[in-house]
Coordinates of C-alpha atoms and ligand atoms in Angstrom, one line a residue:
Chain X
X1 CA -39.7 -0.9 60.3
X2 CA -39.8 1.6 63.1
X3 CA -39.4 5.3 62.3
X4 CA -35.9 6.8 62.8
X5 CA -35.0 10.4 63.4
X6 CA -32.3 11.2 60.9
X7 CA -30.5 14.1 59.2
X8 CA -31.3 14.3 55.5
X9 CA -27.7 13.7 54.4
X10 CA -27.4 10.5 56.5
X11 CA -30.8 9.2 55.4
X12 CA -29.8 9.6 51.7
X13 CA -26.7 7.5 52.4
X14 CA -28.6 4.8 54.2
X15 CA -31.3 4.8 51.4
X16 CA -28.6 3.9 48.8
X17 CA -27.6 0.9 50.9
X18 CA -31.3 -0.1 51.1
X19 CA -31.4 0.3 47.3
X20 CA -28.6 -2.3 46.9
X21 CA -26.0 0.4 46.0
X22 CA -23.4 0.2 48.7
X23 CA -20.8 1.6 46.4
X24 CA -19.9 5.3 47.0
X25 CA -17.2 7.5 45.6
X26 CA -17.0 11.1 46.8
X27 CA -15.1 14.3 47.6
X28 CA -16.1 16.5 50.6
X29 CA -18.1 19.7 50.1
X30 CA -20.5 21.6 52.3
X31 CA -23.4 21.3 52.8
X32 CA -23.4 17.5 52.3
X33 CA -20.1 16.2 53.7
X34 CA -22.1 14.3 56.4
X35 CA -23.0 11.7 53.7
X36 CA -19.3 10.7 53.4
X37 CA -18.8 11.0 57.2
X38 CA -21.7 8.6 57.7
X39 CA -20.9 6.2 54.9
X40 CA -17.2 5.9 55.7
X41 CA -18.1 3.7 58.7
X42 CA -21.5 2.5 57.6
X43 CA -20.4 1.0 54.2
X44 CA -17.7 -1.3 55.7
X45 CA -20.5 -2.8 57.9
X46 CA -22.3 -4.0 54.8
X47 CA -19.2 -4.9 52.8
X48 CA -19.6 -1.9 50.6
X49 CA -17.1 0.2 48.8
X50 CA -16.2 3.7 50.1
X51 CA -13.6 5.8 48.2
X52 CA -12.7 9.4 49.0
X53 CA -11.4 10.5 45.7
X54 CA -8.9 13.3 44.9
X55 CA -11.4 15.5 43.1
X56 CA -15.0 15.5 41.8
X57 CA -13.5 14.9 38.3
X58 CA -12.1 11.7 39.6
X59 CA -15.3 10.9 41.5
X60 CA -17.3 11.0 38.3
X61 CA -14.9 8.8 36.4
X62 CA -14.7 6.3 39.2
X63 CA -18.4 6.0 39.1
X64 CA -18.1 5.6 35.3
X65 CA -15.7 2.6 35.7
X66 CA -17.6 1.1 38.6
X67 CA -21.0 1.4 36.9
X68 CA -19.7 -0.6 33.9
X69 CA -19.3 -3.5 36.2
X70 CA -23.1 -3.8 36.5
X71 CA -23.2 -2.9 40.2
X72 CA -25.2 0.0 41.5
X73 CA -23.0 3.1 42.3
X74 CA -23.6 6.7 43.4
X75 CA -22.2 9.9 44.8
X76 CA -23.3 13.0 46.6
X77 CA -22.0 16.5 46.2
X78 CA -22.9 20.1 46.0
X79 CA -23.0 22.6 43.2
X80 CA -19.3 23.3 42.5
X81 CA -18.6 19.6 42.8
X82 CA -21.4 18.7 40.4
X83 CA -20.0 21.2 37.9
X84 CA -16.8 19.1 37.8
X85 CA -18.8 15.9 37.2
X86 CA -20.4 17.2 34.1
X87 CA -17.7 15.5 31.9
X88 CA -18.6 12.1 33.2
X89 CA -22.4 12.7 33.1
X90 CA -22.1 13.4 29.4
X91 CA -19.9 10.4 28.8
X92 CA -22.1 8.1 30.8
X93 CA -25.2 9.3 29.1
X94 CA -23.5 8.6 25.7
X95 CA -22.4 5.2 26.9
X96 CA -25.9 4.3 28.3
X97 CA -24.7 3.6 31.8
X98 CA -26.8 3.9 35.0
X99 CA -25.6 6.0 38.0
X100 CA -27.2 8.2 40.7
X101 CA -25.9 11.6 41.5
X102 CA -27.2 13.7 44.4
X103 CA -26.7 17.5 44.3
X104 CA -27.4 19.2 47.7
X105 CA -27.5 22.6 46.0
X106 CA -25.8 25.7 47.5
X107 CA -25.7 29.2 46.2
X108 CA -23.6 30.0 43.1
X109 CA -22.2 31.0 40.7
X110 CA -18.6 30.3 41.4
X111 CA -17.7 29.4 44.9
X112 CA -21.0 31.1 45.8
X113 CA -22.0 30.3 49.4
X114 CA -22.8 27.3 51.5
X115 CA -26.4 28.0 52.2
X116 CA -29.4 26.4 50.5
X117 CA -30.3 27.4 46.9
X118 CA -32.0 26.1 43.8
X119 CA -29.8 27.7 41.2
X120 CA -28.7 24.5 39.5
X121 CA -32.0 23.8 37.8
X122 CA -30.7 24.7 34.4
X123 CA -27.6 22.7 34.8
X124 CA -29.5 19.6 35.9
X125 CA -32.4 19.7 33.5
X126 CA -30.9 21.2 30.4
X127 CA -27.7 19.1 30.4
X128 CA -24.7 20.7 32.0
X129 CA -22.2 18.8 29.9
X130 CA -21.7 18.7 26.1
X131 CA -23.8 16.8 23.6
X132 CA -27.4 15.9 22.9
X133 CA -28.4 14.3 26.1
X134 CA -30.7 14.7 29.1
X135 CA -30.7 13.1 32.6
X136 CA -33.6 12.2 34.8
X137 CA -33.9 14.9 37.6
X138 CA -35.8 14.3 40.8
X139 CA -36.6 16.9 43.5
X140 CA -37.5 15.7 47.0
X141 CA -39.2 18.1 49.4
X142 CA -38.8 16.1 52.6
X143 CA -36.3 13.7 54.1
X144 CA -38.7 10.8 53.6
X145 CA -39.3 11.7 50.0
X146 CA -35.5 11.8 49.5
X147 CA -35.2 8.3 50.9
X148 CA -38.1 7.0 48.7
X149 CA -36.6 8.8 45.7
X150 CA -33.2 7.2 46.2
X151 CA -34.8 3.8 45.9
X152 CA -36.7 4.9 42.8
X153 CA -33.6 6.6 41.3
X154 CA -31.6 3.4 41.1
X155 CA -34.5 1.6 39.4
X156 CA -35.0 4.4 36.9
X157 CA -31.2 4.6 36.1
X158 CA -31.2 0.8 35.4
X159 CA -34.5 0.7 33.6
X160 CA -33.4 3.4 31.1
X161 CA -29.6 3.0 31.4
X162 CA -29.1 6.7 32.2
X163 CA -27.7 9.0 34.8
X164 CA -30.3 10.1 37.3
X165 CA -29.8 13.1 39.6
X166 CA -31.6 14.1 42.8
X167 CA -31.5 17.8 43.4
X168 CA -32.2 19.0 46.9
X169 CA -31.4 22.3 48.5
X170 CA -29.1 22.5 51.5
X171 CA -32.2 22.2 53.8
X172 CA -33.0 18.7 52.6
X173 CA -29.5 17.7 53.6
X174 CA -29.4 19.5 57.0
X175 CA -32.9 19.0 58.2
X176 CA -33.7 16.2 60.7
X177 CA -37.0 14.4 60.2
X178 CA -38.4 11.0 61.0
X179 CA -38.0 8.5 58.2
X180 CA -38.8 4.9 57.4
X181 CA -36.7 2.5 55.4
X182 CA -37.8 -0.7 53.7
X183 CA -37.8 -3.7 56.0
X184 CA -35.8 -5.7 53.5
X185 CA -32.8 -4.1 51.8
X186 CA -32.3 -5.0 48.2
X187 CA -29.4 -7.4 47.4
X188 CA -26.5 -6.1 45.2
X189 CA -26.7 -6.8 41.5
X190 CA -25.1 -10.0 40.3
X191 CA -23.0 -8.7 37.3
X192 CA -23.2 -12.1 35.6
X193 CA -27.0 -11.5 35.2
X194 CA -26.6 -8.2 33.5
X195 CA -26.3 -8.4 29.7
X196 CA -24.3 -5.1 29.3
X197 CA -22.0 -5.5 32.2
X198 CA -18.2 -5.9 31.7
X199 CA -17.5 -9.2 33.3
X200 CA -14.6 -10.5 31.2
X201 CA -15.0 -12.0 27.7
X202 CA -15.5 -15.6 28.9
X203 CA -17.3 -17.7 26.3
X204 CA -18.7 -14.6 24.6
X205 CA -17.7 -11.7 22.4
X206 CA -15.9 -8.9 24.1
X207 CA -18.1 -6.1 25.3
X208 CA -17.1 -2.5 24.8
X209 CA -18.5 0.4 26.7
X210 CA -17.9 3.6 24.8
X211 CA -19.3 6.9 23.6
X212 CA -17.0 7.4 20.5
X213 CA -18.5 7.0 17.1
X214 CA -16.2 8.3 14.4
X215 CA -18.7 7.5 11.7
X216 CA -21.3 10.3 11.7
X217 CA -24.2 8.0 10.8
X218 CA -23.4 5.9 13.8
X219 CA -23.1 8.8 16.1
X220 CA -26.4 10.1 14.8
X221 CA -27.9 6.7 15.4
X222 CA -26.7 6.8 19.0
X223 CA -28.1 10.3 19.5
X224 CA -31.5 9.1 18.0
X225 CA -31.4 6.2 20.4
X226 CA -31.0 8.6 23.3
X227 CA -33.7 10.9 22.0
X228 CA -36.0 7.9 21.8
X229 CA -35.2 7.0 25.4
X230 CA -36.0 10.5 26.6
X231 CA -39.3 10.3 24.8
X232 CA -40.2 7.2 26.7
X233 CA -39.1 8.7 29.9
X234 CA -41.3 11.8 29.3
X235 CA -44.2 9.6 28.6
X236 CA -43.9 7.2 31.6
X237 CA -42.1 8.9 34.4
X238 CA -43.7 12.4 35.0
X239 CA -44.6 13.0 38.7
X240 CA -46.2 15.9 40.4
X241 CA -48.2 16.7 43.5
X242 CA -51.1 19.1 43.9
X243 CA -51.9 21.0 47.1
X244 CA -55.1 23.0 47.8
X245 CA -56.0 22.9 44.1
X246 CA -59.7 23.8 43.7
X247 CA -62.1 25.7 41.6
X248 CA -61.8 29.0 43.5
X249 CA -58.0 29.2 43.2
X250 CA -57.0 32.4 41.7
X251 CA -53.4 31.6 41.4
X252 CA -51.4 28.4 40.9
X253 CA -47.9 28.5 42.5
X254 CA -45.3 26.3 40.9
X255 CA -42.5 25.4 43.3
X256 CA -40.3 22.4 44.1
X257 CA -38.2 21.0 46.9
X258 CA -38.3 22.6 50.3
X259 CA -39.4 25.9 48.7
X260 CA -42.7 24.1 47.9
X261 CA -43.2 23.4 51.6
X262 CA -42.7 27.1 52.5
X263 CA -45.3 27.9 49.8
X264 CA -47.7 25.4 51.5
X265 CA -47.5 27.4 54.7
X266 CA -48.2 30.6 52.8
X267 CA -51.1 28.9 51.0
X268 CA -52.6 27.7 54.3
X269 CA -52.4 31.2 55.8
X270 CA -53.8 32.9 52.7
X271 CA -56.7 30.4 52.7
X272 CA -57.5 31.6 56.2
X273 CA -57.7 35.2 54.8
X274 CA -60.0 34.0 52.1
X275 CA -57.5 34.1 49.3
X276 CA -57.4 30.8 47.5
X277 CA -54.1 29.6 46.0
X278 CA -53.2 26.2 44.7
X279 CA -49.7 24.6 44.5
X280 CA -48.3 22.6 41.7
X281 CA -45.2 20.8 42.8
X282 CA -43.2 19.0 40.2
X283 CA -41.5 15.9 41.7
X284 CA -39.7 15.1 38.5
X285 CA -38.0 18.1 36.9
X286 CA -36.9 16.1 33.9
X287 CA -39.3 14.8 32.7
X288 CA -41.3 17.9 33.7
X289 CA -44.9 17.2 34.3
X290 CA -45.8 19.4 31.4
X291 CA -49.3 18.2 30.5
X292 CA -50.3 18.2 34.2
X293 CA -49.1 21.8 34.6
X294 CA -50.9 22.9 31.5
X295 CA -54.1 21.3 32.6
X296 CA -54.1 22.9 36.0
X297 CA -52.7 26.3 34.9
X298 CA -55.0 26.9 32.1
X299 CA -58.3 26.4 34.1
X300 CA -60.8 29.2 33.8
X301 CA -60.5 30.4 37.4
X302 CA -56.7 30.8 37.2
X303 CA -55.5 34.4 36.7
X304 CA -51.8 33.8 37.1
X305 CA -49.2 31.0 37.4
X306 CA -46.5 32.1 39.9
X307 CA -43.2 30.3 40.0
X308 CA -41.5 30.6 43.4
X309 CA -37.9 29.5 43.5
X310 CA -34.6 29.9 45.4
X311 CA -33.0 31.4 42.2
X312 CA -33.3 34.5 40.1
X313 CA -35.7 32.6 37.8
X314 CA -34.9 29.3 36.2
X315 CA -37.8 26.9 36.3
X316 CA -40.1 29.9 35.4
X317 CA -38.7 29.6 31.8
X318 CA -40.1 26.1 31.6
X319 CA -43.4 27.3 33.1
X320 CA -43.6 30.0 30.4
X321 CA -42.8 27.5 27.7
X322 CA -45.4 25.0 28.9
X323 CA -48.2 27.6 29.4
X324 CA -47.7 28.8 25.9
X325 CA -48.9 32.3 26.7
X326 CA -52.3 31.0 27.9
X327 CA -52.0 32.8 31.3
X328 CA -50.0 35.5 32.9
X329 CA -46.8 34.1 34.4
X330 CA -45.1 35.7 37.3
X331 CA -42.0 35.0 39.3
X332 CA -40.8 35.4 42.9
X333 CA -37.4 34.3 44.1
X334 CA -34.6 34.9 46.6
X335 CA -31.2 33.4 46.1
X336 CA -27.6 33.2 47.3
X337 CA -28.7 31.2 50.4
X338 CA -31.6 33.6 51.3
X339 CA -34.7 31.5 51.8
X340 CA -38.0 33.3 51.1
X341 CA -40.4 33.4 54.1
X342 CA -44.1 32.5 53.8
X343 CA -44.8 36.2 54.4
X344 CA -42.8 37.2 51.3
X345 CA -44.7 34.6 49.2
X346 CA -48.0 35.9 50.7
X347 CA -47.1 39.5 49.8
X348 CA -46.3 38.5 46.3
X349 CA -49.7 36.8 45.9
X350 CA -51.5 39.8 47.3
X351 CA -49.6 42.1 45.0
X352 CA -50.6 40.0 42.0
X353 CA -54.3 40.1 43.1
X354 CA -54.1 43.7 44.1
X355 CA -55.2 42.9 47.6
X356 CA -54.4 45.4 50.3
X357 CA -53.3 44.0 53.7
Chain C
X1 CA 8.9 -39.2 6.7
X2 CA 6.5 -36.4 7.5
X3 CA 6.2 -34.9 10.9
X4 CA 3.1 -33.0 11.9
X5 CA 3.8 -29.2 11.7
X6 CA 4.7 -27.6 15.0
X7 CA 3.0 -24.3 15.8
X8 CA 5.7 -21.8 16.7
X9 CA 4.0 -18.4 16.2
X10 CA 0.4 -17.3 16.3
X11 CA -1.8 -14.4 17.1
X12 CA -2.4 -14.2 20.9
X13 CA -5.9 -15.2 21.9
X14 CA -6.4 -11.8 23.5
X15 CA -5.9 -10.1 20.2
X16 CA -8.6 -9.8 17.6
X17 CA -8.1 -10.2 13.8
X18 CA -8.8 -6.6 13.0
X19 CA -6.0 -4.7 11.2
X20 CA -4.8 -1.8 13.3
X21 CA -5.0 1.8 12.0
X22 CA -1.6 2.7 13.3
X23 CA 0.9 4.4 10.9
X24 CA 3.8 2.4 9.5
X25 CA 6.6 2.2 12.0
X26 CA 4.4 3.1 14.9
X27 CA 5.2 0.9 17.9
X28 CA 1.7 1.1 19.5
X29 CA 1.0 -2.2 17.7
X30 CA 4.1 -3.9 19.2
X31 CA 3.0 -2.8 22.7
X32 CA -0.5 -4.1 22.1
X33 CA 0.9 -7.5 21.3
X34 CA 3.1 -7.6 24.4
X35 CA 0.0 -6.9 26.5
X36 CA -2.0 -9.5 24.7
X37 CA 0.7 -12.2 25.1
X38 CA 1.1 -11.4 28.8
X39 CA -2.7 -11.8 29.3
X40 CA -2.6 -15.1 27.4
X41 CA 0.3 -16.5 29.2
X42 CA -1.1 -15.6 32.7
X43 CA -4.5 -17.0 31.7
X44 CA -6.2 -13.6 32.4
X45 CA -7.9 -12.8 29.1
X46 CA -11.4 -13.8 30.2
X47 CA -11.4 -11.9 33.4
X48 CA -9.6 -8.8 32.2
X49 CA -11.1 -5.4 31.6
X50 CA -9.1 -2.8 29.7
X51 CA -9.5 1.0 29.9
X52 CA -8.8 2.8 26.6
X53 CA -7.4 6.3 26.6
X54 CA -8.1 9.3 24.3
X55 CA -5.2 9.4 21.9
X56 CA -4.1 7.3 18.9
X57 CA -4.8 4.1 20.8
X58 CA -8.5 5.1 21.6
X59 CA -9.6 2.3 19.3
X60 CA -7.4 -0.3 21.2
X61 CA -10.6 -2.3 22.0
X62 CA -11.0 -3.1 18.3
X63 CA -7.7 -5.0 18.4
X64 CA -8.4 -7.1 21.6
X65 CA -10.7 -9.9 22.6
X66 CA -11.1 -8.3 26.0
X67 CA -13.9 -6.3 27.6
X68 CA -13.1 -2.6 27.3
X69 CA -14.2 0.7 28.7
X70 CA -13.4 4.0 26.9
X71 CA -12.4 6.8 29.3
X72 CA -12.6 10.5 28.9
X73 CA -9.1 12.0 28.1
X74 CA -6.8 11.3 31.0
X75 CA -9.3 9.7 33.3
X76 CA -8.5 6.1 32.7
X77 CA -6.9 5.6 36.2
X78 CA -10.2 6.8 37.8
X79 CA -12.3 4.4 35.8
X80 CA -9.9 1.6 36.6
X81 CA -10.1 2.5 40.3
X82 CA -13.9 2.5 40.2
X83 CA -14.0 -0.8 38.4
X84 CA -11.4 -2.6 40.4
X85 CA -12.8 -1.5 43.8
X86 CA -16.2 -3.1 43.0
X87 CA -14.7 -6.1 41.2
X88 CA -11.4 -6.9 43.0
X89 CA -11.5 -10.4 41.5
X90 CA -11.0 -9.0 38.0
X91 CA -7.9 -7.9 36.2
X92 CA -8.0 -4.2 35.2
X93 CA -5.5 -2.3 33.1
X94 CA -5.3 1.2 31.5
X95 CA -3.4 1.9 28.3
X96 CA -2.5 5.6 28.1
X97 CA -0.4 8.0 26.0
X98 CA 1.8 10.7 27.4
X99 CA -0.7 13.5 26.8
X100 CA -3.4 11.4 28.4
X101 CA -1.4 10.3 31.4
X102 CA 1.2 13.1 32.0
X103 CA -0.8 16.1 31.1
X104 CA -4.6 16.1 31.4
X105 CA -4.6 13.0 33.5
X106 CA -1.8 13.8 35.8
X107 CA -4.0 14.1 38.9
X108 CA -5.7 10.8 38.3
X109 CA -2.6 8.7 37.8
X110 CA -0.7 10.2 40.8
X111 CA -3.6 9.6 43.2
X112 CA -4.4 6.1 41.9
X113 CA -0.7 5.2 42.3
X114 CA -0.6 6.8 45.8
X115 CA -3.7 4.9 46.9
X116 CA -2.0 1.8 45.7
X117 CA -4.9 0.8 43.4
X118 CA -4.4 -2.8 42.3
X119 CA -4.5 -2.2 38.5
X120 CA -1.9 -2.1 35.8
X121 CA -1.0 0.9 33.6
X122 CA 0.7 0.7 30.3
X123 CA 2.1 4.2 29.7
X124 CA 3.1 4.8 26.1
X125 CA 5.6 7.7 25.9
X126 CA 6.2 8.9 22.4
X127 CA 7.1 12.5 23.3
X128 CA 4.2 14.0 21.3
X129 CA 0.5 14.2 20.9
X130 CA 0.0 11.8 18.1
X131 CA -3.8 11.8 17.5
X132 CA -4.3 15.5 17.3
X133 CA -1.5 16.0 14.9
X134 CA 1.8 16.4 16.6
X135 CA 1.5 19.1 19.3
X136 CA 3.9 19.4 22.2
X137 CA 3.4 16.9 25.1
X138 CA 4.7 17.2 28.6
X139 CA 7.3 14.6 27.6
X140 CA 8.4 16.4 24.4
X141 CA 12.2 16.6 24.4
X142 CA 14.0 20.0 24.8
X143 CA 14.3 21.7 21.4
X144 CA 12.1 19.1 19.8
X145 CA 9.9 20.6 17.1
X146 CA 6.2 20.1 17.2
X147 CA 3.2 21.9 15.7
X148 CA 2.9 24.0 18.8
X149 CA 6.6 24.4 19.3
X150 CA 7.8 25.0 15.8
X151 CA 11.1 26.4 16.9
X152 CA 11.6 23.5 19.3
X153 CA 10.5 23.0 22.9
X154 CA 11.6 26.1 24.9
X155 CA 12.3 24.7 28.4
X156 CA 12.3 28.3 29.8
X157 CA 8.6 28.6 28.9
X158 CA 7.4 25.0 28.7
X159 CA 9.6 23.4 31.4
X160 CA 11.5 20.2 31.0
X161 CA 10.0 16.9 29.9
X162 CA 8.3 15.1 32.9
X163 CA 9.8 11.8 34.0
X164 CA 6.6 10.1 35.2
X165 CA 8.3 6.8 36.3
X166 CA 10.8 8.6 38.5
X167 CA 8.1 10.9 39.9
X168 CA 5.7 8.1 40.7
X169 CA 8.4 6.1 42.3
X170 CA 9.0 8.8 44.9
X171 CA 5.6 7.8 46.4
X172 CA 5.9 5.9 49.6
X173 CA 3.1 3.5 48.7
X174 CA 4.5 0.2 47.3
X175 CA 4.3 -0.1 43.5
X176 CA 6.0 -1.7 40.6
X177 CA 7.3 1.0 38.1
X178 CA 9.5 0.3 35.2
X179 CA 10.6 2.0 32.0
X180 CA 11.2 -0.1 28.9
X181 CA 11.8 0.4 25.2
X182 CA 10.6 -1.5 22.1
X183 CA 13.3 -0.2 19.7
X184 CA 15.3 -3.4 19.3
X185 CA 14.3 -7.1 19.6
X186 CA 16.2 -7.3 22.8
X187 CA 14.3 -4.3 24.2
X188 CA 11.1 -5.9 23.1
X189 CA 11.9 -9.1 25.1
X190 CA 12.7 -7.1 28.2
X191 CA 9.5 -5.0 27.8
X192 CA 7.5 -8.1 27.7
X193 CA 9.1 -9.3 30.9
X194 CA 8.2 -6.1 32.6
X195 CA 4.6 -6.0 31.4
X196 CA 4.1 -9.6 32.4
X197 CA 5.5 -9.0 35.8
X198 CA 3.2 -5.9 36.2
X199 CA 0.1 -8.1 35.5
X200 CA 1.4 -10.9 37.7
X201 CA 1.8 -8.5 40.6
X202 CA -1.8 -7.4 40.1
X203 CA -2.9 -11.0 39.9
X204 CA -1.3 -11.6 43.3
X205 CA -3.1 -8.5 44.7
X206 CA 0.3 -6.9 45.5
X207 CA 0.3 -3.3 44.3
X208 CA -0.2 -0.7 41.6
X209 CA 1.9 -1.4 38.6
X210 CA 3.0 0.8 35.7
X211 CA 5.2 0.1 32.7
X212 CA 6.3 3.1 30.8
X213 CA 7.2 2.2 27.2
X214 CA 9.3 4.6 25.1
X215 CA 7.5 4.5 21.7
X216 CA 7.7 6.0 18.3
X217 CA 5.7 8.4 16.3
X218 CA 7.4 8.6 12.9
X219 CA 4.4 10.5 11.4
X220 CA 4.6 13.4 13.7
X221 CA 8.3 13.3 14.4
X222 CA 8.7 13.7 10.6
X223 CA 11.3 11.0 10.2
X224 CA 11.1 7.5 8.9
X225 CA 10.5 4.4 11.1
X226 CA 14.2 3.3 11.1
X227 CA 15.4 6.8 12.1
X228 CA 12.6 6.9 14.7
X229 CA 13.8 3.8 16.5
X230 CA 17.3 5.3 16.4
X231 CA 16.0 8.6 17.8
X232 CA 14.4 6.9 20.8
X233 CA 17.9 5.4 21.5
X234 CA 19.9 8.6 20.9
X235 CA 17.6 11.3 22.1
X236 CA 15.0 9.9 24.4
X237 CA 16.7 7.1 26.3
X238 CA 19.5 9.3 27.8
X239 CA 16.8 11.6 29.3
X240 CA 14.3 8.8 30.0
X241 CA 16.7 6.0 31.3
X242 CA 15.3 2.4 31.1
X243 CA 15.1 0.4 34.3
X244 CA 13.0 -0.5 37.3
X245 CA 12.2 2.4 39.6
X246 CA 10.2 0.7 42.2
X247 CA 9.6 -3.0 42.9
X248 CA 7.9 -4.5 45.9
X249 CA 9.9 -7.7 45.4
X250 CA 13.1 -5.7 45.8
X251 CA 11.9 -4.4 49.1
X252 CA 11.6 -0.9 47.7
X253 CA 9.4 1.6 49.6
Ligands
TPP401 C1 -11.0 16.9 27.2 C2 -10.3 16.7 25.9 N1 -9.3 17.6 25.6 C3 -8.6 17.4 24.4 C4 -8.9 16.4 23.6 C5 -8.1 16.2 22.3 N2 -7.1 15.2 22.3 C6 -7.4 14.0 21.8 S1 -6.1 12.9 21.9 C7 -5.1 14.1 22.6 C8 -3.6 13.9 22.9 C9 -3.2 12.5 22.8 O1 -1.9 12.4 22.9 P1 -1.2 11.2 23.7 O2 -1.9 10.9 25.0 O3 0.3 11.5 23.8 O4 -1.4 9.9 22.8 P2 -0.9 9.5 21.3 O5 -2.0 10.0 20.4 O6 0.4 10.2 21.1 O7 -0.8 8.1 21.4 C10 -5.8 15.3 22.7 C11 -5.2 16.6 23.2 C12 -9.9 15.5 24.0 N3 -10.3 14.4 23.3 N4 -10.6 15.7 25.2
SF4_402 S1 0.3 9.4 14.7 FE1 2.1 8.7 15.7 S2 1.4 7.6 17.6 FE2 -0.4 7.9 16.2 S3 -0.5 6.0 15.0 FE3 0.7 7.4 13.8 S4 2.8 7.1 14.4 FE4 1.5 6.1 16.0

């Protein structure tokens, strides 16, 4: 298929259709309202479902109901809206239902701002709702990657029967890039072929989709089942990308999303100055590519692992945990919608290596 | 001469054989049965999906032979909306208490009704929070004693009981909204008619439908079952009048 120039938000909407998920429930919020503005006319063209709900609480719960039908469903929102969906995320994790959430993150806490941020890392990866659960978290760094990840996200959600969340900062949503979609769009699921879908108790026992287990042994069993699932996910679905990683690297930068692209520019420029820095970009934030980071970060030539984020320091806590004190860990971040420039990243690297400009 | 026995009464197919956990004299069970009979008679059991509330009837799915979803507290109308939108060919209903529907879930029910979602809601109004041990509900009667209003509901601080059926029937979107009781056999017969009509209208793809049922909670009202049915008549019915508040077949807006 020919390449198309598209805004990230619209491409994400189109990608869901390509993934056989033309069922969208949403509530407007900057910086991703373009998804709804695109899908409100695009979905009727493909006989899809578009509902503008009364709140994000309702959005989450509409997805809950719709997902139980066996069809693929999704929403997009931004930080404050995602906070309101945490109720559903916990319930759907407990009930083993697939669903895809997209969080085009903006600055917080509270109403925060409308500019790009990465301050929802904890909420996404550590479980923003109640209970013993995790969700799969994917972090695209380009519009094309967001499209490819949407296709993958629905497969993952169905494979493991779990909520999946894409987290991108506001830039991913607003940026225009050329993208390619699959030639052939996936057909919608046929609920009758899905063994857990609620299709009416015709010629079979009634199916119940629930997260309530009043008997503690049964609730524990469900929690163990979830834990087992997360173990499998950690084993099979870790993804990361390395950039400029070589034996003369002195520093490894860990960074995800568009922040990682800014770091690439800084790395290229530093390389020209004879300062060698590698980039470790996690593509999956849960499961975190832990073994991969440890392997790269603990190499002899590495003096420091530097986490660069658009937050006051969230992923860095995982980096510290994974590196187990093996190397010095440092952090650089701007937040609230302030995007670090390559120069700021370069200055931080020079400071760590005590290089004078 | 022996004639073969005629079956005159049986458990509806839509009901399972499990024994309910409801307290003696609680009318949740009666309402379950009316829903099951309606599904049977309209031939809807095997394409129905119920949405359970959080409240005493959270385990409703144990008593039905029907696919069921269990919603977070108050959110059943949102789940029903989601399901029905992607499967308009199926029959979807929510079963909700007054805390569930008129307090925490107020937003979800109002907007579902206003969008004219084609599902059916069975709204069980027993003027109290049963499951959590008898706290004040938005439908608790003025001066009614509950565990969070031990001196009786003070309308100056807690406001007056909310009349959901009247409120929803002010919406311009077509709907079927009725309030019924189950405190005498005659009322039970009328309640059944309303519930069956609500499902029929959904079957015909006509409109959102809700039947509010005045129900009892002897345990938390602190009176026996017989007094409870009397109390519905003497104390609840005057404030929550029975009747049809909106009916697309009557040409109501
Ligand atoms: C988010 C949330 N808040 C509170 C509760 C606790 N809770 C469970 S049932 C209930 C009230 C139920 O009352 P009602 O809807 O009137 O149903 P009934 O039990 O009387 O049938 C409450 C407050 C909960 N489960 N979830
Ligand atoms: S507590 Fe009240 S509503 Fe709940 S089962 Fe008992 S009588 Fe019924």
